XYZ file of C-alpha atoms in Angstrom:
268
model
C 39.758 -31.953 14.729
C 40.844 -28.278 14.881
C 42.789 -28.654 18.168
C 44.722 -31.706 19.298
C 45.137 -30.712 22.959
C 42.612 -29.311 25.436
C 44.016 -27.503 28.488
C 41.512 -26.904 31.264
C 41.555 -24.901 34.447
C 39.300 -26.548 37.032
C 37.748 -24.177 39.567
C 35.410 -21.693 37.933
C 36.034 -23.300 34.534
C 35.541 -27.056 34.179
C 33.838 -27.576 37.545
C 30.673 -25.917 38.797
C 30.066 -24.316 42.187
C 29.868 -27.783 43.760
C 33.382 -28.464 42.399
C 32.177 -31.295 40.156
C 32.351 -31.884 36.404
C 28.828 -31.812 34.980
C 27.647 -34.752 32.842
C 27.525 -32.577 29.718
C 31.113 -31.343 30.146
C 32.281 -34.888 30.911
C 30.567 -36.304 27.833
C 32.034 -33.612 25.580
C 35.572 -34.216 26.842
C 35.297 -38.010 26.621
C 34.090 -37.580 23.046
C 37.028 -35.293 22.203
C 39.463 -37.745 23.830
C 37.999 -40.624 21.821
C 38.812 -38.627 18.687
C 42.426 -38.238 19.775
C 42.492 -34.994 21.751
C 44.957 -34.891 24.656
C 43.263 -33.725 27.873
C 45.420 -31.578 30.180
C 44.146 -30.514 33.608
C 46.007 -27.323 34.550
C 45.257 -26.030 38.038
C 46.744 -24.348 41.064
C 45.445 -27.302 43.088
C 47.874 -29.872 44.480
C 48.115 -33.120 42.521
C 45.931 -34.949 45.043
C 43.173 -32.370 44.547
C 43.178 -32.849 40.759
C 43.160 -36.655 40.745
C 39.367 -37.024 41.315
C 38.744 -34.930 38.184
C 41.279 -37.015 36.258
C 39.421 -40.143 37.359
C 36.077 -38.626 36.305
C 37.506 -38.046 32.817
C 39.116 -41.516 32.723
C 42.607 -40.128 32.154
C 44.185 -43.177 33.844
C 42.662 -45.332 31.104
C 42.611 -42.992 28.130
C 45.768 -40.996 28.829
C 46.212 -37.343 29.651
C 48.203 -35.050 31.917
C 47.965 -33.199 35.221
C 49.644 -29.819 35.690
C 49.354 -29.208 39.425
C 50.573 -26.348 41.640
C 49.970 -23.977 38.729
C 52.472 -25.887 36.626
C 55.047 -26.670 39.307
C 54.451 -30.381 38.674
C 53.622 -32.204 35.442
C 52.326 -35.756 35.870
C 51.373 -38.380 33.299
C 47.882 -39.286 34.535
C 48.021 -42.762 32.985
C 51.372 -43.907 34.352
C 51.830 -41.615 37.365
C 55.261 -40.595 36.030
C 56.361 -37.121 37.123
C 57.651 -35.358 34.011
C 58.661 -32.092 35.679
C 58.860 -30.613 39.139
C 60.268 -27.429 40.640
C 60.587 -26.324 44.265
C 60.454 -23.081 46.198
C 63.925 -21.875 47.197
C 64.592 -22.922 50.796
C 65.633 -19.417 51.823
C 62.272 -17.777 50.994
C 60.141 -20.080 53.155
C 61.080 -18.496 56.535
C 60.469 -15.050 55.012
C 56.963 -16.043 53.917
C 56.259 -17.623 57.285
C 57.437 -14.556 59.230
C 55.365 -12.230 57.030
C 52.215 -14.338 57.460
C 52.645 -14.445 61.243
C 53.235 -10.694 61.495
C 50.204 -9.852 59.333
C 48.008 -12.584 60.854
C 47.317 -14.107 57.438
C 46.691 -17.839 57.118
C 49.528 -19.751 55.451
C 49.153 -23.361 54.393
C 51.115 -26.172 52.829
C 50.387 -29.714 51.700
C 51.474 -33.048 53.144
C 50.266 -36.092 51.241
C 46.478 -35.835 51.197
C 46.308 -33.202 53.931
C 46.405 -29.426 54.152
C 48.597 -28.296 57.041
C 48.259 -24.903 58.696
C 48.345 -23.099 62.027
C 44.959 -21.499 61.268
C 42.537 -24.346 60.465
C 39.452 -22.242 61.219
C 40.220 -19.564 58.623
C 37.295 -19.428 56.175
C 39.553 -19.421 53.138
C 41.625 -22.357 54.390
C 38.313 -24.196 54.697
C 37.505 -23.223 51.104
C 40.817 -24.700 49.913
C 39.895 -27.866 51.817
C 36.480 -27.987 50.152
C 37.882 -27.399 46.675
C 40.469 -30.163 46.959
C 38.511 -32.558 49.180
C 41.512 -32.605 51.527
C 41.404 -32.715 55.308
C 42.950 -29.868 57.320
C 45.533 -30.745 59.971
C 46.401 -28.113 62.558
C 50.113 -27.799 63.314
C 51.803 -25.730 66.011
C 54.631 -24.571 63.756
C 54.128 -24.723 60.003
C 57.791 -24.065 59.338
C 58.736 -27.247 61.202
C 55.830 -29.323 59.839
C 56.371 -28.658 56.120
C 57.733 -31.473 53.999
C 61.196 -30.715 52.561
C 61.283 -28.678 49.343
C 57.617 -27.760 48.842
C 56.474 -26.779 45.363
C 53.902 -24.300 46.602
C 52.536 -22.524 49.671
C 49.231 -20.682 49.776
C 48.427 -17.531 51.733
C 44.770 -16.661 52.296
C 42.861 -13.659 53.511
C 40.381 -10.955 52.651
C 40.779 -9.805 49.027
C 41.985 -6.314 49.961
C 44.603 -7.799 52.298
C 45.804 -10.245 49.638
C 46.120 -7.469 47.079
C 48.394 -5.596 49.477
C 50.291 -8.754 50.451
C 50.905 -9.574 46.795
C 52.715 -6.290 46.238
C 54.618 -6.363 49.529
C 55.866 -9.925 48.981
C 56.832 -9.177 45.386
C 58.971 -6.320 46.721
C 60.527 -8.632 49.347
C 61.125 -11.880 47.441
C 59.961 -11.292 43.874
C 63.496 -11.782 42.554
C 63.563 -15.333 43.955
C 59.979 -16.598 43.465
C 56.603 -15.729 41.947
C 53.654 -14.318 43.876
C 50.186 -13.921 42.361
C 46.495 -14.281 43.158
C 44.620 -17.245 41.698
C 41.447 -15.931 43.366
C 40.879 -12.645 45.185
C 41.437 -14.437 48.522
C 44.184 -16.887 47.451
C 47.809 -15.776 47.097
C 49.933 -18.372 45.306
C 53.562 -18.649 46.446
C 55.443 -20.634 43.825
C 58.899 -21.055 42.242
C 60.204 -18.404 39.867
C 59.052 -18.780 36.296
C 56.307 -21.257 37.094
C 52.996 -20.601 35.436
C 50.606 -22.609 33.337
C 51.976 -21.371 30.015
C 55.590 -22.251 30.826
C 54.660 -25.774 31.907
C 52.360 -26.261 28.947
C 55.234 -25.335 26.636
C 57.345 -28.025 28.327
C 54.598 -30.611 28.038
C 53.630 -29.818 24.456
C 57.261 -30.185 23.391
C 57.404 -33.618 25.039
C 54.306 -34.844 23.186
C 55.272 -33.279 19.852
C 52.566 -30.641 19.744
C 52.729 -26.856 19.491
C 50.727 -24.120 21.237
C 48.807 -23.644 17.977
C 47.496 -27.210 18.400
C 45.915 -26.348 21.761
C 42.621 -24.872 22.939
C 42.724 -23.639 26.555
C 39.918 -22.754 28.972
C 40.151 -20.508 32.038
C 38.519 -17.915 34.255
C 41.184 -16.550 36.623
C 44.248 -14.333 36.573
C 46.534 -17.372 36.684
C 44.928 -18.636 33.469
C 45.826 -15.576 31.407
C 49.228 -16.843 30.341
C 47.903 -20.142 28.992
C 44.980 -18.478 27.199
C 47.458 -16.181 25.442
C 49.726 -19.134 24.635
C 47.044 -21.359 23.128
C 45.974 -21.366 19.521
C 42.516 -20.674 20.921
C 42.149 -19.104 24.368
C 38.613 -19.461 25.737
C 37.384 -17.480 28.744
C 34.308 -18.440 30.703
C 31.434 -15.956 30.932
C 32.165 -15.816 34.682
C 35.858 -15.020 34.130
C 37.530 -11.933 35.533
C 37.089 -8.929 33.191
C 40.812 -8.846 32.363
C 40.668 -12.515 31.357
C 37.643 -12.027 29.113
C 39.321 -9.011 27.518
C 42.382 -11.036 26.510
C 40.568 -14.194 25.374
C 40.024 -15.190 21.751
C 36.528 -16.443 22.519
C 34.063 -16.214 25.427
C 31.867 -19.198 26.181
C 29.041 -19.801 28.654
C 29.757 -19.839 32.381
C 31.004 -22.802 34.404
C 27.446 -23.242 35.673
C 26.137 -23.547 32.092
C 28.449 -26.256 30.670
C 30.606 -23.615 29.027
C 33.401 -26.062 28.175
C 30.997 -28.361 26.301
C 29.414 -25.392 24.516
C 32.789 -24.149 23.245
C 33.932 -27.599 22.128
C 30.719 -27.947 20.146
C 31.196 -24.458 18.686
C 34.673 -25.377 17.462
C 33.573 -28.721 16.031
C 35.186 -30.936 18.612
């Protein structure tokens, strides 16, 4: 087998527009796992939002790993053991909250299996709910309702507004945390130095593999770092142009079983 680890973004990559893993992609990954490949689900989703995909791929039985919050958490899918976690600095959270309120952007956090926000009717908050199959709970004051030491917050809004917010927040708090778009309408607010590549390096070291042993699949801006890290970085046909430009290989789209097609191409 040319690659011993398979790192997969979910939305726009492994899952289709209905946010499900197609039978062909599932079969290809189960086959690769049966031959010894380590499956790693690497997503900006919270852990709870990744677990249904892990169950679909039988990671609890076969083994594998979940990198949630864009790498802020690493979880052993078989044992539930948390191998790594990092939190947002406490002092930046009021700054983010104040900015969101002033600009009238939706800001959300996570509490167990719920999304919490002051703006439950925002269309992009609803999209985050749909993606993760998590209920939305309206709160009067997000700052007071957040669980202590969150790993990630998410700001949502029209793409042009999020592009502007990304730059303004980087100027305000970019020395203390990372700010980037995982989709044109999603602005990820995460700890400094957290991205998929950094967490994959941590995980690969723990399981005695190297980046050269890994094939990685992605479509979004937050996947670029892991595609560059991997021995083989595969972009979906539906990926952002910058992602396709930096990939080693371009496969079919997420609607066309692109993951399965690439695994077959590389003899996995």
